[in-house]
Amino acid sequence: MTDRHILTAVAWPYANGPRHIGHVSGFGVPSDVFSRYHRMAGDKVLMVSGTDEHGTPITVAADAEGVTPREIADRNNRVIVDDLQSLGLSYDLFTRTTTANHRAVSQEIFLGLLKNGYVFPQTTLGAISPSTGRTLPDRYIEGTCPICGYDGARGDQCDNCGNQLDPTDLINPVSRINGETPKFVESEHYFLDLPAFARALGDWLATRTNWRSNVLNFSVNLLEDLKPRSYTRDIDWGVPVPLDGWRDRDDKRIYVWFDAVVGYLSASIEWARRSGDPEAWRQWWQTPDADAYYFMGKDNIVFHAEIWPAQLLGYNGEGDKGGTPGSYGRLNLPTEVVSSEFLTMEGRKFSSSRNVVIYVRDFLSRYDPDALRYFIAVAGPENQDTDFTWAEFLRRNNDELVAGWGNLVNRSVSMAAKNVGAVPTPGELTDADRALLATTSGAFGPIGDLLARNRQKAAATEAMRIVSEANKYLSDQAPWKLKEDPARRDTVLHTALQAIKDCNTLLTPFLPHSSQKVHELLGGTGTWSVAPRIDEVTDLDDGSPYPVITGAYAESQAVWASTPLPPPGTPLAPPTPVFTKLDPSIVDEELRRLEGGEGDGTADGEA
């Protein structure tokens, strides 16, 4: 192991329903590929997240069903945990924001900001529903953006131009719940003094030269119009405000977006407490050379490149007003905000309410998880909006996974099993043999560099190019024609199997499920790539039960290097297919499902 500590901070999926494949293409698969690579490279990775469970959408859903917000959160938390574990996302801890630990950490960050003068009280106009008298949160007010004219801007942000807004800024505001015009009344709140961080945020962003250009440019542009942002909300479901006269009120809570981003820290602290070393989290949050990578979709850049860094700077006492760190000490800022663009579906934007969607669990009930992971890696929205089509999914699965990689594994192992029954004994290598092995063993450096820089599409493409080289070698050498020269046949087969072992390692971050199968087909024993598991735990402070995703990933055999095959003579059995070839009829079937509106119909979201 190295001494390098890497925090993988993964956007928190909102617990108002199951996640669809557009969500996991942004926060899920990219963060897992990154984490698996770094673990294989020997780095100490802490991958954390959980379900974001506060805020109005949960209360709206609860009211509609006649249940409590906690019941909605409990139900959807379990659905999301099951889905993400099935997809193979290797969280060290996937928890939730309704824990007592998260509440305490969120309140400590608030108090640290208040102590340093970066949070202040102010009376402002808040929106309420005229018919119910209940508060309307910013995200549930919609109207025309006063800046770009987009008809459909929300009361907190315009998704078209990316600018922050207040509900009172909107032209012709209406409630997204019932369409009525909101009434604005005075309400006292605490505000985060964002303008006090303009200089510090600008200095920090000036050092982020290796970020994706779209993310960096957008983040820098946000600094042009920083305004104080309300840290609290008129709502009864969320983290209480830890101040006298406020903490016992049932109508004031910390804004869900502010407590959700604190979740990266609270989840790290919970992980440390569960590990037996309550201070272990500090190695990822306070070590000067530790790195922190935040993964999300592009609609969340503002909270991860502006709001959360401002919270950290203020807690550290590093804004214009100075100050001293809170009781946790100085906390590291993000190394990189890794934001993906949007995934559309058959030319349309994902929309659960309009049934333009396929949920992760529905997808995995019909197709292999590695097939989805591979599509996202090689054809996903890494740096531009990308369209998911069933025809392209079919082609990628059948032509690249089945006919390319799977066929290479199957025919090579099959010939070795049939002719030798074991790993063959190689003879003297030819130039062609050495050239292939140099190609596969030499790929770890450049592909590893691409993965370290979050260029996963290029990395997956290069790994499959190496697979093509191995396929070409096998076709050129034609071991099936070497019956009269068994020594040469065995050398070719041994070379091909070693190349397959290298390729399997290169593909492990993308294809963790099938990599275990290939490991076993090559005569390997034990666990090549540890899968995440679900543990049923109780809250460390109040004893309430909930599931978490975790895993003993250090027990994986996979390392980021060329390693030798099992010794010659190790038994090999006739292989079974690594991947499932899909019938072309699935395209029409899935399009009929899409047009028929099959699915669970819930709102979108992630923190």
Coordinates of C-alpha atoms in Angstrom, one line a residue:
M1 CA 0.0 0.0 0.0
T2 CA 1.0 3.6 -0.6
D3 CA 0.6 6.4 1.9
R4 CA -1.6 8.4 -0.5
H5 CA -5.1 9.0 0.8
I6 CA -7.9 9.5 -1.7
L7 CA -11.4 10.6 -0.7
T8 CA -14.1 9.7 -3.3
A9 CA -17.0 11.8 -2.4
V10 CA -20.1 10.7 -4.3
A11 CA -23.2 12.8 -4.8
W12 CA -26.0 11.8 -2.5
P13 CA -29.0 10.4 -4.3
Y14 CA -32.3 11.9 -3.1
A15 CA -34.5 9.5 -1.3
N16 CA -37.8 10.4 -3.0
G17 CA -37.7 7.3 -5.2
P18 CA -35.5 4.8 -7.0
R19 CA -32.6 6.1 -9.1
H20 CA -32.6 5.7 -12.9
I21 CA -29.6 5.0 -15.2
G22 CA -29.2 8.7 -15.9
H23 CA -28.4 9.3 -12.3
V24 CA -25.8 6.5 -11.9
S25 CA -24.1 7.6 -15.1
G26 CA -23.2 10.9 -13.3
F27 CA -22.5 10.0 -9.7
G28 CA -22.3 6.2 -9.6
V29 CA -20.3 4.3 -12.1
P30 CA -17.6 7.0 -12.7
S31 CA -16.9 7.2 -9.0
D32 CA -16.7 3.5 -8.6
V33 CA -14.3 3.0 -11.6
F34 CA -12.1 5.7 -10.1
S35 CA -12.1 4.1 -6.7
R36 CA -11.5 0.6 -7.9
Y37 CA -8.5 1.7 -10.0
H38 CA -6.9 3.6 -7.1
R39 CA -7.4 0.6 -4.7
M40 CA -5.8 -1.6 -7.3
A41 CA -2.9 0.9 -7.6
G42 CA -2.3 0.6 -3.8
D43 CA -3.8 3.9 -2.7
K44 CA -5.9 4.2 0.5
V45 CA -9.4 5.1 -0.8
L46 CA -12.4 6.2 1.3
M47 CA -15.5 6.2 -0.9
V48 CA -18.5 7.7 0.9
S49 CA -22.1 8.8 0.3
G50 CA -25.6 8.0 1.3
T51 CA -29.2 8.9 0.7
D52 CA -30.2 12.6 1.0
E53 CA -33.4 12.4 3.0
H54 CA -34.4 15.9 4.1
G55 CA -36.3 18.7 2.3
T56 CA -39.7 19.4 0.8
P57 CA -40.0 16.6 -1.8
I58 CA -40.0 14.1 1.0
T59 CA -42.7 15.9 2.9
V60 CA -44.8 16.4 -0.2
A61 CA -44.6 12.6 -1.0
A62 CA -45.4 11.8 2.7
D63 CA -48.5 14.1 2.6
A64 CA -49.7 12.5 -0.6
E65 CA -49.5 9.0 1.0
G66 CA -50.6 10.0 4.5
V67 CA -47.4 8.7 6.1
T68 CA -44.5 10.4 7.8
P69 CA -41.4 11.8 6.0
R70 CA -39.3 9.2 7.9
E71 CA -41.4 6.4 6.5
I72 CA -40.8 7.7 2.9
A73 CA -37.1 8.0 3.6
D74 CA -36.8 4.6 5.2
R75 CA -38.5 2.9 2.2
N76 CA -36.6 4.7 -0.5
N77 CA -33.3 4.4 1.3
R78 CA -33.5 0.6 1.2
V79 CA -34.5 0.6 -2.5
I80 CA -31.5 2.8 -3.4
V81 CA -29.1 0.8 -1.2
D82 CA -30.2 -2.4 -3.0
D83 CA -29.9 -0.9 -6.4
L84 CA -26.4 0.6 -5.9
Q85 CA -25.1 -2.6 -4.3
S86 CA -26.4 -4.6 -7.2
L87 CA -24.6 -2.4 -9.6
G88 CA -21.4 -3.1 -7.8
L89 CA -20.7 0.4 -6.4
S90 CA -17.9 -0.2 -3.9
Y91 CA -18.7 2.3 -1.1
D92 CA -16.7 2.1 2.1
L93 CA -19.8 3.5 3.6
F94 CA -23.1 4.4 2.0
T95 CA -25.2 5.8 4.8
R96 CA -28.0 8.4 5.2
T97 CA -28.6 12.0 6.3
T98 CA -31.2 11.1 9.0
T99 CA -28.6 9.7 11.4
A100 CA -27.8 11.4 14.7
N101 CA -24.2 11.6 13.7
H102 CA -25.0 13.5 10.5
R103 CA -27.2 15.9 12.5
A104 CA -24.4 16.6 14.9
V105 CA -21.8 17.2 12.2
S106 CA -24.1 19.5 10.2
Q107 CA -24.8 21.5 13.3
E108 CA -21.0 21.8 14.1
I109 CA -20.3 23.2 10.7
F110 CA -23.1 25.7 11.1
L111 CA -21.8 26.8 14.5
G112 CA -18.2 27.1 13.2
L113 CA -19.4 29.4 10.4
L114 CA -21.5 31.4 12.8
K115 CA -18.5 31.8 15.2
N116 CA -16.3 33.1 12.4
G117 CA -19.0 35.6 11.2
Y118 CA -19.8 33.9 7.9
V119 CA -23.5 33.1 8.9
F120 CA -25.7 36.0 9.9
P121 CA -29.5 36.5 10.6
Q122 CA -31.6 38.5 8.2
T123 CA -35.3 39.0 7.7
T124 CA -36.4 38.1 4.1
L125 CA -39.4 37.3 2.1
G126 CA -40.5 33.7 2.1
A127 CA -43.1 32.0 -0.1
I128 CA -46.2 30.3 1.4
S129 CA -49.1 28.5 -0.2
P130 CA -52.2 30.7 0.0
S131 CA -54.5 27.7 0.2
T132 CA -52.6 25.7 2.9
G133 CA -50.5 28.3 4.7
R134 CA -47.5 26.0 4.4
T135 CA -44.1 27.2 3.3
L136 CA -43.1 26.7 -0.4
P137 CA -39.4 25.9 -0.7
D138 CA -37.5 27.6 -3.5
R139 CA -37.2 24.5 -5.6
Y140 CA -41.0 24.2 -5.6
I141 CA -41.6 27.6 -7.2
E142 CA -41.2 27.9 -10.9
G143 CA -41.3 30.8 -13.3
T144 CA -39.5 32.8 -15.9
C145 CA -35.8 33.5 -15.3
P146 CA -35.2 37.3 -15.2
I147 CA -31.7 36.8 -16.6
C148 CA -32.0 34.5 -19.6
G149 CA -35.8 34.4 -20.0
Y150 CA -36.0 30.6 -19.6
D151 CA -39.6 29.6 -18.8
G152 CA -39.1 26.9 -16.2
A153 CA -36.5 28.3 -13.9
R154 CA -36.7 27.3 -10.2
G155 CA -36.8 29.6 -7.2
D156 CA -33.2 28.6 -6.3
Q157 CA -31.5 28.3 -9.7
C158 CA -32.0 28.5 -13.4
D159 CA -30.9 25.2 -15.0
N160 CA -30.7 27.0 -18.4
C161 CA -28.1 29.7 -17.5
G162 CA -26.9 28.3 -14.2
N163 CA -27.5 31.5 -12.2
Q164 CA -28.6 31.4 -8.6
L165 CA -32.0 32.9 -8.0
D166 CA -34.5 33.8 -5.2
P167 CA -38.2 33.1 -5.7
T168 CA -38.9 36.8 -5.7
D169 CA -36.6 37.2 -8.7
L170 CA -38.9 35.0 -10.9
I171 CA -41.3 36.5 -13.4
N172 CA -44.8 35.0 -12.9
P173 CA -43.9 32.6 -10.1
V174 CA -46.2 29.6 -9.5
S175 CA -46.2 26.6 -7.2
R176 CA -45.1 23.4 -8.7
I177 CA -47.3 21.6 -6.3
N178 CA -50.7 23.0 -7.3
G179 CA -50.1 25.8 -9.7
E180 CA -51.2 28.7 -7.5
T181 CA -49.4 32.0 -7.2
P182 CA -47.3 32.0 -4.0
K183 CA -47.8 34.7 -1.3
F184 CA -44.5 36.2 0.0
V185 CA -44.3 37.1 3.7
E186 CA -41.5 38.2 6.0
S187 CA -39.5 35.4 7.7
E188 CA -36.2 35.4 9.7
H189 CA -33.4 33.2 8.4
Y190 CA -29.7 32.7 8.7
F191 CA -27.6 33.4 5.5
L192 CA -24.2 32.2 4.3
D193 CA -22.1 35.3 3.4
L194 CA -21.0 34.0 0.0
P195 CA -19.5 37.4 -1.1
A196 CA -17.0 37.1 1.8
F197 CA -15.5 34.1 -0.1
A198 CA -15.1 35.6 -3.5
R199 CA -11.4 36.2 -3.2
A200 CA -10.6 32.8 -1.5
L201 CA -12.7 30.9 -4.0
G202 CA -11.1 32.7 -6.9
D203 CA -7.6 32.0 -5.6
W204 CA -8.5 28.3 -5.1
L205 CA -10.1 27.9 -8.5
A206 CA -7.0 29.5 -10.1
T207 CA -5.0 26.5 -8.9
R208 CA -7.5 23.9 -10.4
T209 CA -5.9 23.9 -13.8
N210 CA -6.4 20.1 -14.4
W211 CA -10.2 20.2 -14.0
R212 CA -12.5 19.5 -17.0
S213 CA -12.8 22.8 -18.8
N214 CA -16.6 22.9 -18.7
V215 CA -16.6 22.5 -14.9
L216 CA -13.8 25.0 -14.3
N217 CA -15.3 27.7 -16.6
F218 CA -18.7 27.3 -15.1
S219 CA -17.3 27.5 -11.5
V220 CA -15.2 30.6 -12.3
N221 CA -18.2 32.3 -13.8
L222 CA -20.2 31.8 -10.7
L223 CA -17.9 34.2 -8.8
E224 CA -19.2 37.1 -10.9
D225 CA -22.4 37.5 -9.0
L226 CA -22.1 36.0 -5.5
K227 CA -25.0 36.8 -3.1
P228 CA -25.7 35.7 0.4
R229 CA -27.7 32.5 0.4
S230 CA -30.2 31.4 3.0
Y231 CA -28.8 28.7 5.2
T232 CA -32.1 27.9 6.8
R233 CA -35.6 27.1 5.6
D234 CA -39.2 27.3 6.8
I235 CA -39.8 23.6 7.0
D236 CA -40.3 21.0 9.8
W237 CA -38.3 18.1 8.2
G238 CA -34.5 18.5 8.4
V239 CA -31.6 19.2 10.7
P240 CA -32.6 21.6 13.6
V241 CA -30.9 24.9 13.8
P242 CA -28.6 24.6 16.9
L243 CA -29.3 27.9 18.6
D244 CA -31.4 29.0 21.6
G245 CA -34.8 30.0 20.4
W246 CA -34.4 28.0 17.2
R247 CA -33.5 24.4 18.1
D248 CA -36.9 23.5 19.5
R249 CA -38.9 25.2 16.7
D250 CA -40.7 22.9 14.4
D251 CA -40.8 25.4 11.5
K252 CA -37.1 26.2 11.0
R253 CA -34.5 23.8 9.7
I254 CA -31.1 23.9 8.0
Y255 CA -31.5 24.0 4.2
V256 CA -31.3 20.5 2.8
W257 CA -28.6 21.4 0.3
F258 CA -26.3 22.7 3.1
D259 CA -26.7 19.6 5.2
A260 CA -26.4 17.3 2.2
V261 CA -22.9 18.4 1.2
V262 CA -21.8 18.2 4.9
G263 CA -22.7 14.5 4.4
Y264 CA -19.3 13.8 2.9
L265 CA -17.7 14.7 6.2
S266 CA -20.3 13.1 8.4
A267 CA -20.2 9.9 6.4
S268 CA -16.4 9.8 6.8
I269 CA -16.7 10.4 10.5
E270 CA -19.4 7.6 10.8
W271 CA -17.1 5.3 8.8
A272 CA -14.3 6.0 11.2
R273 CA -16.5 5.4 14.3
R274 CA -17.6 2.1 12.9
S275 CA -14.0 1.1 12.0
G276 CA -12.9 1.2 15.6
D277 CA -10.7 4.3 15.2
P278 CA -12.9 7.4 15.6
E279 CA -10.1 9.7 14.4
A280 CA -9.3 7.8 11.2
W281 CA -11.3 10.1 9.1
R282 CA -8.7 12.9 9.6
Q283 CA -6.3 11.1 7.3
W284 CA -8.5 11.9 4.4
W285 CA -9.7 15.4 5.5
Q286 CA -6.6 17.0 7.1
T287 CA -3.5 15.3 5.7
P288 CA -1.9 18.0 3.5
D289 CA -1.2 15.7 0.6
A290 CA -4.6 13.8 0.8
D291 CA -6.8 14.2 -2.3
A292 CA -10.6 14.6 -2.5
Y293 CA -12.6 14.0 -5.7
Y294 CA -16.3 14.8 -5.9
F295 CA -18.5 13.0 -8.4
M296 CA -21.8 14.3 -9.7
G297 CA -24.0 15.4 -12.6
K298 CA -23.4 18.9 -14.0
D299 CA -26.6 20.4 -12.3
N300 CA -24.8 20.1 -9.0
I301 CA -21.6 21.9 -9.8
V302 CA -22.7 25.1 -8.0
F303 CA -23.0 23.3 -4.7
H304 CA -19.7 21.4 -5.0
A305 CA -17.5 24.1 -6.6
E306 CA -19.0 27.1 -4.7
I307 CA -21.3 26.4 -1.7
W308 CA -19.4 23.5 -0.1
P309 CA -15.9 25.0 -0.6
A310 CA -17.3 28.2 0.9
Q311 CA -18.6 26.3 3.9
L312 CA -15.2 24.6 4.3
L313 CA -13.3 27.9 3.9
G314 CA -15.6 29.6 6.5
Y315 CA -15.3 26.8 9.0
N316 CA -11.5 27.0 8.5
G317 CA -11.5 30.7 9.0
E318 CA -10.1 31.4 5.6
G319 CA -12.6 33.9 4.1
D320 CA -12.3 37.7 4.1
K321 CA -13.4 37.8 7.8
G322 CA -10.7 35.5 8.9
G323 CA -11.4 33.3 12.0
T324 CA -10.2 30.1 13.5
P325 CA -11.0 26.5 12.6
G326 CA -13.8 24.8 14.6
S327 CA -13.5 21.8 16.8
Y328 CA -12.8 19.4 13.9
G329 CA -9.7 21.5 12.8
R330 CA -8.9 22.7 9.4
L331 CA -10.6 20.7 6.6
N332 CA -9.3 20.1 3.1
L333 CA -11.0 21.6 0.0
P334 CA -11.8 19.5 -3.0
T335 CA -9.0 18.4 -5.3
E336 CA -11.3 18.1 -8.2
V337 CA -15.0 18.4 -8.9
V338 CA -15.6 15.6 -11.4
S339 CA -18.9 16.5 -13.1
S340 CA -20.5 14.6 -15.9
E341 CA -22.9 16.0 -18.5
F342 CA -26.4 14.6 -18.9
L343 CA -27.5 11.3 -20.2
T344 CA -30.7 11.4 -22.3
M345 CA -32.8 8.5 -23.4
E346 CA -33.8 7.8 -27.0
G347 CA -33.4 11.6 -27.7
R348 CA -35.4 12.8 -24.7
K349 CA -34.5 14.1 -21.3
F350 CA -34.9 11.6 -18.5
S351 CA -38.2 12.4 -16.6
S352 CA -39.7 10.1 -14.1
S353 CA -42.9 12.1 -14.1
R354 CA -43.2 11.6 -17.8
N355 CA -42.1 8.0 -17.7
V356 CA -39.1 8.7 -19.9
V357 CA -37.0 6.6 -17.7
I358 CA -35.6 3.2 -16.8
Y359 CA -34.7 2.6 -13.2
V360 CA -31.6 0.8 -12.2
R361 CA -33.5 -2.1 -10.6
D362 CA -35.6 -2.6 -13.7
F363 CA -32.5 -2.5 -15.9
L364 CA -30.6 -5.0 -13.7
S365 CA -33.6 -7.4 -13.6
R366 CA -33.1 -7.9 -17.4
Y367 CA -29.4 -7.2 -18.1
D368 CA -26.0 -7.8 -16.6
P369 CA -24.7 -5.0 -14.4
D370 CA -21.4 -5.0 -16.2
A371 CA -23.2 -4.3 -19.5
L372 CA -24.6 -1.1 -18.1
R373 CA -21.3 -0.2 -16.4
Y374 CA -19.5 -0.7 -19.7
F375 CA -21.9 1.4 -21.7
I376 CA -21.6 4.3 -19.2
A377 CA -17.8 4.1 -19.2
V378 CA -17.3 3.9 -22.9
A379 CA -20.3 5.9 -24.2
G380 CA -21.5 7.9 -21.2
P381 CA -21.8 11.6 -20.7
E382 CA -18.2 12.2 -19.5
N383 CA -17.7 15.5 -21.2
Q384 CA -20.8 16.1 -23.3
D385 CA -24.5 15.2 -23.2
T386 CA -24.9 11.6 -24.5
D387 CA -28.0 9.8 -25.7
F388 CA -28.7 6.3 -24.4
T389 CA -30.4 4.2 -27.1
W390 CA -31.3 0.6 -26.9
A391 CA -29.9 -0.1 -30.3
E392 CA -26.5 1.3 -29.2
F393 CA -26.6 -0.6 -26.0
L394 CA -27.3 -3.8 -27.9
R395 CA -24.4 -3.1 -30.3
R396 CA -22.0 -2.4 -27.5
N397 CA -23.0 -5.5 -25.6
N398 CA -23.0 -7.9 -28.5
D399 CA -20.1 -6.6 -30.7
E400 CA -17.7 -5.4 -28.0
L401 CA -18.4 -7.4 -24.8
V402 CA -19.6 -10.7 -26.3
A403 CA -17.9 -10.9 -29.7
G404 CA -14.8 -9.0 -28.7
W405 CA -13.7 -9.6 -25.1
G406 CA -16.0 -12.5 -24.2
N407 CA -15.1 -14.4 -27.3
L408 CA -11.4 -14.0 -26.8
V409 CA -11.7 -15.4 -23.3
N410 CA -14.0 -18.3 -24.3
R411 CA -12.1 -19.6 -27.3
S412 CA -8.7 -19.3 -25.6
V413 CA -9.7 -21.1 -22.4
S414 CA -11.8 -23.6 -24.4
M415 CA -8.8 -24.6 -26.6
A416 CA -6.5 -24.9 -23.5
A417 CA -9.0 -26.9 -21.6
K418 CA -9.7 -29.2 -24.6
N419 CA -6.1 -29.8 -25.7
V420 CA -4.3 -29.6 -22.3
G421 CA -6.9 -29.6 -19.6
A422 CA -4.7 -27.1 -17.7
V423 CA -2.7 -24.0 -18.0
P424 CA -0.2 -24.9 -20.8
T425 CA 3.5 -25.0 -20.4
P426 CA 5.1 -22.4 -22.6
G427 CA 8.2 -23.0 -24.8
E428 CA 10.5 -20.5 -26.3
L429 CA 8.7 -17.2 -27.2
T430 CA 8.8 -15.8 -30.7
D431 CA 8.9 -12.1 -31.6
A432 CA 5.1 -12.1 -32.0
D433 CA 4.6 -13.6 -28.6
R434 CA 6.9 -11.1 -26.9
A435 CA 5.3 -8.2 -28.8
L436 CA 1.8 -9.1 -27.6
L437 CA 2.9 -9.5 -24.0
A438 CA 4.8 -6.2 -24.2
T439 CA 1.6 -4.6 -25.5
T440 CA -0.6 -5.9 -22.7
S441 CA 1.9 -5.4 -19.8
G442 CA 2.8 -1.9 -21.2
A443 CA -0.8 -0.8 -21.1
F444 CA -1.0 -0.4 -17.3
G445 CA 0.9 2.9 -17.3
P446 CA -1.0 4.9 -19.9
I447 CA -4.5 3.4 -19.0
G448 CA -3.8 4.0 -15.3
D449 CA -2.8 7.6 -16.1
L450 CA -6.1 8.1 -17.9
L451 CA -8.1 6.7 -15.0
A452 CA -6.2 8.8 -12.5
R453 CA -7.2 11.9 -14.5
N454 CA -10.9 10.7 -14.8
R455 CA -10.6 10.2 -18.6
Q456 CA -12.6 6.9 -18.3
K457 CA -14.0 6.9 -21.8
A458 CA -10.5 7.0 -23.3
A459 CA -9.3 4.4 -20.7
A460 CA -12.0 2.0 -21.6
T461 CA -11.5 2.5 -25.3
E462 CA -7.8 1.8 -25.0
A463 CA -8.4 -1.3 -22.9
M464 CA -10.7 -2.7 -25.6
R465 CA -8.0 -1.8 -28.2
I466 CA -5.6 -4.1 -26.3
V467 CA -8.3 -6.8 -26.4
S468 CA -8.4 -6.4 -30.2
E469 CA -4.6 -6.8 -30.3
A470 CA -4.9 -10.1 -28.4
N471 CA -7.7 -11.3 -30.7
K472 CA -5.6 -10.5 -33.7
Y473 CA -2.7 -12.4 -32.2
L474 CA -4.8 -15.5 -31.7
S475 CA -6.2 -15.4 -35.2
D476 CA -2.7 -14.9 -36.7
Q477 CA -1.1 -17.7 -34.7
A478 CA -4.1 -20.0 -35.2
P479 CA -3.3 -22.6 -32.4
W480 CA -6.1 -24.8 -33.8
K481 CA -3.8 -25.5 -36.8
L482 CA -0.9 -26.6 -34.6
K483 CA -1.9 -30.1 -33.8
E484 CA 1.3 -31.4 -35.2
D485 CA 3.3 -29.0 -33.1
P486 CA 1.9 -29.2 -29.6
A487 CA 4.9 -27.4 -28.0
R488 CA 4.2 -24.3 -30.2
R489 CA 0.4 -24.7 -29.7
D490 CA 0.9 -24.6 -25.9
T491 CA 3.2 -21.6 -26.2
V492 CA 0.6 -19.7 -28.2
L493 CA -2.2 -20.6 -25.8
H494 CA -0.1 -19.7 -22.8
T495 CA 0.7 -16.3 -24.3
A496 CA -2.9 -15.7 -25.2
L497 CA -4.0 -16.6 -21.6
Q498 CA -1.4 -14.3 -20.1
A499 CA -2.6 -11.5 -22.4
I500 CA -6.2 -12.3 -21.2
K501 CA -5.1 -12.1 -17.6
D502 CA -3.6 -8.6 -18.3
C503 CA -6.7 -7.5 -20.1
N504 CA -8.9 -8.7 -17.3
T505 CA -6.9 -6.6 -14.9
L506 CA -7.2 -3.6 -17.1
L507 CA -10.9 -4.0 -17.4
T508 CA -11.6 -4.8 -13.7
P509 CA -12.5 -1.3 -12.6
F510 CA -15.1 -1.2 -15.4
L511 CA -16.3 -4.8 -15.2
P512 CA -15.9 -6.1 -11.6
H513 CA -18.5 -8.8 -11.8
S514 CA -17.2 -10.5 -15.0
S515 CA -13.6 -10.0 -14.0
Q516 CA -14.2 -12.5 -11.2
K517 CA -15.6 -15.0 -13.7
V518 CA -12.5 -14.6 -16.0
H519 CA -10.2 -14.9 -13.0
E520 CA -11.8 -18.3 -12.2
L521 CA -11.8 -19.4 -15.9
L522 CA -8.0 -18.8 -15.9
G523 CA -7.5 -21.2 -12.9
G524 CA -7.5 -18.5 -10.3
T525 CA -9.0 -19.1 -6.8
G526 CA -10.2 -16.8 -4.1
T527 CA -11.7 -13.3 -4.6
W528 CA -10.3 -11.3 -7.4
S529 CA -12.5 -8.2 -6.9
V530 CA -14.4 -7.9 -3.7
A531 CA -18.1 -7.0 -4.2
P532 CA -19.9 -4.5 -1.9
R533 CA -22.2 -5.9 0.6
I534 CA -25.2 -4.6 2.6
D535 CA -24.9 -4.6 6.4
E536 CA -27.9 -4.0 8.7
V537 CA -26.7 -1.6 11.4
T538 CA -28.1 0.5 14.1
D539 CA -27.5 4.3 14.6
L540 CA -24.4 4.8 16.6
D541 CA -26.2 7.4 18.8
D542 CA -29.9 6.6 18.9
G543 CA -30.1 2.9 18.0
S544 CA -32.4 3.2 15.0
P545 CA -31.8 0.5 12.3
Y546 CA -30.9 1.0 8.7
P547 CA -28.9 -0.6 5.9
V548 CA -25.5 0.5 4.8
I549 CA -23.3 -0.5 1.8
T550 CA -19.7 -1.4 2.7
G551 CA -17.0 -4.0 1.8
A552 CA -13.7 -5.5 2.8
Y553 CA -12.1 -4.3 -0.4
A554 CA -8.5 -4.7 0.9
E555 CA -9.1 -8.5 0.5
S556 CA -9.2 -8.2 -3.3
Q557 CA -6.4 -10.0 -5.2
A558 CA -6.5 -7.5 -8.1
V559 CA -3.5 -5.2 -8.3
W560 CA -2.8 -2.7 -11.1
A561 CA 0.1 -4.6 -12.7
S562 CA 0.8 -7.5 -15.0
T563 CA 0.8 -10.6 -12.8
P564 CA 1.6 -14.2 -14.0
L565 CA -0.9 -16.9 -14.7
P566 CA -1.4 -19.7 -12.2
P567 CA 1.4 -22.2 -12.7
P568 CA 1.4 -24.6 -15.7
G569 CA -0.6 -27.6 -14.9
T570 CA -3.3 -25.7 -13.0
P571 CA -6.6 -27.4 -14.1
L572 CA -8.8 -25.5 -16.6
A573 CA -12.4 -26.4 -17.1
P574 CA -14.4 -25.8 -20.3
P575 CA -15.7 -22.2 -20.1
T576 CA -19.2 -20.9 -19.9
P577 CA -19.9 -17.6 -21.6
V578 CA -18.7 -14.5 -19.7
F579 CA -21.4 -12.3 -21.2
T580 CA -25.0 -12.8 -22.4
K581 CA -25.6 -12.2 -26.1
L582 CA -28.8 -10.2 -26.5
D583 CA -31.5 -10.8 -29.1
P584 CA -32.1 -7.8 -31.4
S585 CA -35.8 -8.1 -30.4
I586 CA -35.0 -6.4 -27.1
V587 CA -34.8 -3.0 -28.8
D588 CA -38.4 -3.1 -29.9
E589 CA -39.5 -4.6 -26.5
E590 CA -37.8 -1.8 -24.6
L591 CA -39.1 0.9 -26.8
R592 CA -42.6 -0.5 -26.3
R593 CA -42.0 -0.4 -22.5
L594 CA -40.9 3.2 -22.8
E595 CA -43.8 4.3 -24.9
G596 CA -46.2 2.4 -22.6
G597 CA -44.9 4.3 -19.6
E598 CA -43.8 1.3 -17.5
G599 CA -42.0 2.3 -14.3
D600 CA -42.4 3.7 -10.8
G601 CA -42.9 7.4 -11.7
T602 CA -41.0 9.4 -9.1
A603 CA -39.2 12.7 -9.1
D604 CA -35.5 13.1 -10.0
G605 CA -32.7 14.4 -7.8
E606 CA -29.2 13.9 -6.2
A607 CA -27.2 16.1 -3.9

